[in-house]
Amino acid sequence: MAKELNATSPSELELTAKARTVLKAARKIFLTHGFNGATTDMIQREAGVSKSTVYAHFSTKETLFLAVIKSECEIFTASIHNISFEPGNLTENLRHLAYAYLEVALSESAVALYREVVAQAPRFPALGHMFYNSGPLVVKNKVAKYLEDAVTSGELDFKGLEIDEATGAFVALMRSELQLMHLTHPDKPITKTSIDRWIEIAIDFLVRSYGTHNTKNA
């Protein structure tokens, strides 16, 4: 049965120094042992604080786990926020964005977090919702803005396809096979050659399908 969970958790910037110490320790414990294997005693010892200090900032283990997820998502999405769209250079724009995104999405910490969220979401649906809204949706909205700018500059024409639909298809093509391989083959690291190849496949598919005569295939 799904458990009710308050999905409101403070941003790391809003936390006190002591709370950030607890959060840092919790991140290490949760990503190493998983939510079920982690205990507040383990987090307390790792942080070097009393149990009362942990509970003063985070009332339950679930609340602390939510805070870790939100903090990680903020770190993950920060890498793409400052990437700007330059009209007339669509393929290079998308390549830059794709590398920044996959560098984060395929990192060990991101994959570990993804596994935990998927494992716990059936019991805590709000946790899954917060992860999606704080991470994948932020990335999707950034890519959507890129594609919208490309339509405005005349480099793409989706011919009736909604921007949201085109964005979902592009992000899925760029990420899905690499992420699936990383999740199911932890003993086989994803190579840069594989990342390069999938990024080019995704960009080529988008440009061939919806590019205009104004699109540069750099």
Short mmCIF file of C-alpha atoms in Angstrom, two decimals:
data_model
loop_
_atom_site.label_atom_id
_atom_site.label_comp_id
_atom_site.label_asym_id
_atom_site.label_seq_id
_atom_site.Cartn_x
_atom_site.Cartn_y
_atom_site.Cartn_z
CA MET A 1 0.00 0.00 0.00
CA ALA A 2 1.27 3.45 -0.89
CA LYS A 3 2.28 5.54 2.11
CA GLU A 4 1.44 9.22 2.44
CA LEU A 5 4.55 11.35 2.46
CA ASN A 6 4.96 15.09 2.74
CA ALA A 7 6.97 15.99 -0.36
CA THR A 8 7.94 19.42 0.94
CA SER A 9 11.62 19.63 1.78
CA PRO A 10 13.91 22.65 2.10
CA SER A 11 16.41 23.63 -0.54
CA GLU A 12 20.01 23.02 0.52
CA LEU A 13 20.56 26.77 0.35
CA GLU A 14 17.89 27.22 3.05
CA LEU A 15 19.54 24.80 5.50
CA THR A 16 21.75 25.69 8.44
CA ALA A 17 25.36 24.54 8.52
CA LYS A 18 24.47 21.75 10.95
CA ALA A 19 21.60 20.59 8.75
CA ARG A 20 23.88 20.55 5.70
CA THR A 21 26.30 18.34 7.64
CA VAL A 22 23.47 15.91 8.35
CA LEU A 23 22.33 16.07 4.72
CA LYS A 24 25.84 15.33 3.42
CA ALA A 25 26.09 12.31 5.72
CA ALA A 26 22.62 11.13 4.74
CA ARG A 27 23.51 11.33 1.05
CA LYS A 28 26.50 9.03 1.59
CA ILE A 29 24.54 6.54 3.68
CA PHE A 30 21.46 6.43 1.43
CA LEU A 31 23.45 6.06 -1.79
CA THR A 32 25.67 3.40 -0.24
CA HIS A 33 23.11 1.33 1.67
CA GLY A 34 19.80 2.30 0.06
CA PHE A 35 16.77 3.67 1.86
CA ASN A 36 15.84 0.36 3.50
CA GLY A 37 19.39 -0.39 4.62
CA ALA A 38 20.06 3.09 6.01
CA THR A 39 19.25 4.02 9.61
CA THR A 40 19.25 7.32 11.44
CA ASP A 41 21.91 5.87 13.75
CA MET A 42 24.21 5.35 10.76
CA ILE A 43 23.54 8.88 9.53
CA GLN A 44 24.08 10.34 12.99
CA ARG A 45 27.46 8.62 13.32
CA GLU A 46 28.55 9.63 9.83
CA ALA A 47 27.59 13.27 10.52
CA GLY A 48 29.23 13.29 13.95
CA VAL A 49 26.14 14.76 15.61
CA SER A 50 23.59 13.62 18.16
CA LYS A 51 20.37 11.87 17.19
CA SER A 52 18.42 14.82 18.59
CA THR A 53 20.27 17.10 16.14
CA VAL A 54 19.23 14.89 13.22
CA TYR A 55 15.58 14.94 14.30
CA ALA A 56 15.67 18.67 15.03
CA HIS A 57 16.24 19.29 11.31
CA PHE A 58 14.57 16.25 9.74
CA SER A 59 11.64 14.75 11.60
CA THR A 60 11.77 11.30 9.95
CA LYS A 61 14.07 9.19 7.81
CA GLU A 62 11.62 9.70 4.93
CA THR A 63 11.86 13.48 5.25
CA LEU A 64 15.64 13.26 5.21
CA PHE A 65 15.56 11.04 2.13
CA LEU A 66 13.35 13.58 0.38
CA ALA A 67 15.82 16.33 1.24
CA VAL A 68 18.67 14.28 -0.21
CA ILE A 69 16.73 13.71 -3.44
CA LYS A 70 15.85 17.38 -3.79
CA SER A 71 19.44 18.44 -3.11
CA GLU A 72 20.82 15.96 -5.65
CA CYS A 73 18.33 17.08 -8.30
CA GLU A 74 19.32 20.72 -7.76
CA ILE A 75 22.97 19.78 -8.26
CA PHE A 76 22.18 17.68 -11.34
CA THR A 77 20.08 20.32 -13.08
CA ALA A 78 22.44 23.21 -12.27
CA SER A 79 24.83 21.95 -14.96
CA ILE A 80 22.38 22.74 -17.77
CA HIS A 81 20.82 25.97 -16.50
CA ASN A 82 23.49 28.29 -17.90
CA ILE A 83 23.65 26.75 -21.37
CA SER A 84 22.27 29.29 -23.82
CA PHE A 85 20.80 28.80 -27.29
CA GLU A 86 22.69 30.43 -30.16
CA PRO A 87 20.50 30.88 -33.26
CA GLY A 88 21.97 29.42 -36.44
CA ASN A 89 23.95 26.66 -34.75
CA LEU A 90 21.32 24.10 -33.74
CA THR A 91 23.36 20.90 -33.88
CA GLU A 92 26.20 22.32 -31.79
CA ASN A 93 23.69 23.74 -29.31
CA LEU A 94 22.03 20.34 -28.91
CA ARG A 95 25.38 18.58 -28.68
CA HIS A 96 26.51 20.87 -25.88
CA LEU A 97 23.25 20.35 -23.98
CA ALA A 98 23.31 16.57 -24.52
CA TYR A 99 26.83 16.14 -23.16
CA ALA A 100 26.05 18.24 -20.08
CA TYR A 101 22.88 16.24 -19.44
CA LEU A 102 24.37 12.77 -19.96
CA GLU A 103 27.43 13.56 -17.88
CA VAL A 104 25.03 13.96 -14.97
CA ALA A 105 22.40 11.34 -15.87
CA LEU A 106 25.01 8.58 -16.27
CA SER A 107 27.06 9.48 -13.19
CA GLU A 108 27.30 6.86 -10.45
CA SER A 109 25.44 9.03 -7.94
CA ALA A 110 22.60 9.78 -10.37
CA VAL A 111 22.17 6.11 -11.26
CA ALA A 112 22.23 5.11 -7.58
CA LEU A 113 19.62 7.75 -6.77
CA TYR A 114 17.46 6.66 -9.71
CA ARG A 115 17.51 3.05 -8.50
CA GLU A 116 16.42 4.09 -5.01
CA VAL A 117 13.63 6.35 -6.24
CA VAL A 118 12.23 3.63 -8.51
CA ALA A 119 12.43 1.10 -5.67
CA GLN A 120 10.67 3.34 -3.14
CA ALA A 121 8.12 5.12 -5.36
CA PRO A 122 5.42 2.40 -5.08
CA ARG A 123 5.41 2.89 -1.28
CA PHE A 124 5.97 6.66 -1.41
CA PRO A 125 4.39 8.06 -4.61
CA ALA A 126 5.10 11.65 -3.54
CA LEU A 127 8.80 10.81 -3.53
CA GLY A 128 8.65 9.74 -7.18
CA HIS A 129 6.65 12.84 -8.08
CA MET A 130 9.16 15.14 -6.41
CA PHE A 131 12.10 13.44 -8.11
CA TYR A 132 10.47 13.79 -11.52
CA ASN A 133 9.45 17.41 -10.98
CA SER A 134 12.83 18.43 -9.52
CA GLY A 135 15.04 16.56 -11.99
CA PRO A 136 13.78 15.05 -15.27
CA LEU A 137 11.05 17.65 -15.76
CA VAL A 138 13.50 20.52 -15.26
CA VAL A 139 15.76 19.00 -17.92
CA LYS A 140 12.82 18.42 -20.25
CA ASN A 141 11.69 22.04 -19.89
CA LYS A 142 15.21 23.27 -20.67
CA VAL A 143 15.36 21.13 -23.82
CA ALA A 144 11.85 22.27 -24.77
CA LYS A 145 13.00 25.90 -24.56
CA TYR A 146 15.92 25.04 -26.85
CA LEU A 147 13.63 23.43 -29.40
CA GLU A 148 11.14 26.28 -29.17
CA ASP A 149 13.95 28.77 -29.85
CA ALA A 150 15.03 26.64 -32.82
CA VAL A 151 11.50 26.78 -34.22
CA THR A 152 11.45 30.56 -33.75
CA SER A 153 14.81 30.90 -35.54
CA GLY A 154 13.51 28.78 -38.42
CA GLU A 155 15.89 25.86 -37.86
CA LEU A 156 13.19 23.34 -36.92
CA ASP A 157 9.63 22.76 -38.08
CA PHE A 158 7.71 20.12 -36.14
CA LYS A 159 4.83 20.11 -38.64
CA GLY A 160 2.04 19.99 -36.09
CA LEU A 161 3.93 17.99 -33.46
CA GLU A 162 3.76 19.67 -30.05
CA ILE A 163 7.03 20.94 -28.57
CA ASP A 164 6.42 18.84 -25.46
CA GLU A 165 6.04 15.69 -27.58
CA ALA A 166 9.14 16.42 -29.64
CA THR A 167 11.13 17.11 -26.48
CA GLY A 168 10.06 13.85 -24.85
CA ALA A 169 11.02 11.87 -27.94
CA PHE A 170 14.43 13.55 -28.27
CA VAL A 171 15.37 13.18 -24.59
CA ALA A 172 14.21 9.55 -24.55
CA LEU A 173 16.24 8.68 -27.66
CA MET A 174 19.32 10.41 -26.31
CA ARG A 175 19.18 8.81 -22.85
CA SER A 176 17.20 5.58 -22.80
CA GLU A 177 19.61 2.96 -24.19
CA LEU A 178 22.64 4.34 -22.37
CA GLN A 179 20.82 4.63 -19.05
CA LEU A 180 19.27 1.17 -19.40
CA MET A 181 22.66 -0.37 -20.11
CA HIS A 182 24.17 1.45 -17.13
CA LEU A 183 21.36 0.27 -14.85
CA THR A 184 21.47 -3.36 -15.96
CA HIS A 185 25.21 -3.74 -16.64
CA PRO A 186 26.96 -2.06 -13.68
CA ASP A 187 30.05 -4.16 -14.42
CA LYS A 188 30.41 -2.61 -17.89
CA PRO A 189 31.11 1.15 -17.78
CA ILE A 190 29.57 3.27 -20.52
CA THR A 191 32.33 4.40 -22.89
CA LYS A 192 32.76 7.88 -24.30
CA THR A 193 32.47 6.34 -27.76
CA SER A 194 29.00 5.03 -26.91
CA ILE A 195 27.94 8.40 -25.51
CA ASP A 196 29.25 10.22 -28.59
CA ARG A 197 27.43 7.80 -30.88
CA TRP A 198 24.05 8.05 -29.16
CA ILE A 199 24.18 11.82 -29.00
CA GLU A 200 24.87 11.99 -32.73
CA ILE A 201 22.07 9.49 -33.47
CA ALA A 202 19.57 11.55 -31.46
CA ILE A 203 20.62 14.84 -33.07
CA ASP A 204 20.71 13.35 -36.57
CA PHE A 205 17.23 11.87 -36.13
CA LEU A 206 15.83 15.20 -34.95
CA VAL A 207 17.48 17.23 -37.71
CA ARG A 208 16.62 14.79 -40.51
CA SER A 209 13.01 14.58 -39.36
CA TYR A 210 12.31 18.22 -38.54
CA GLY A 211 15.25 20.34 -39.71
CA THR A 212 14.76 23.07 -42.30
CA HIS A 213 17.06 24.52 -44.94
CA ASN A 214 18.28 26.91 -42.22
CA THR A 215 19.68 24.07 -40.10
CA LYS A 216 23.45 23.70 -39.96
CA ASN A 217 24.64 20.10 -39.69
CA ALA A 218 27.88 20.99 -37.96
#
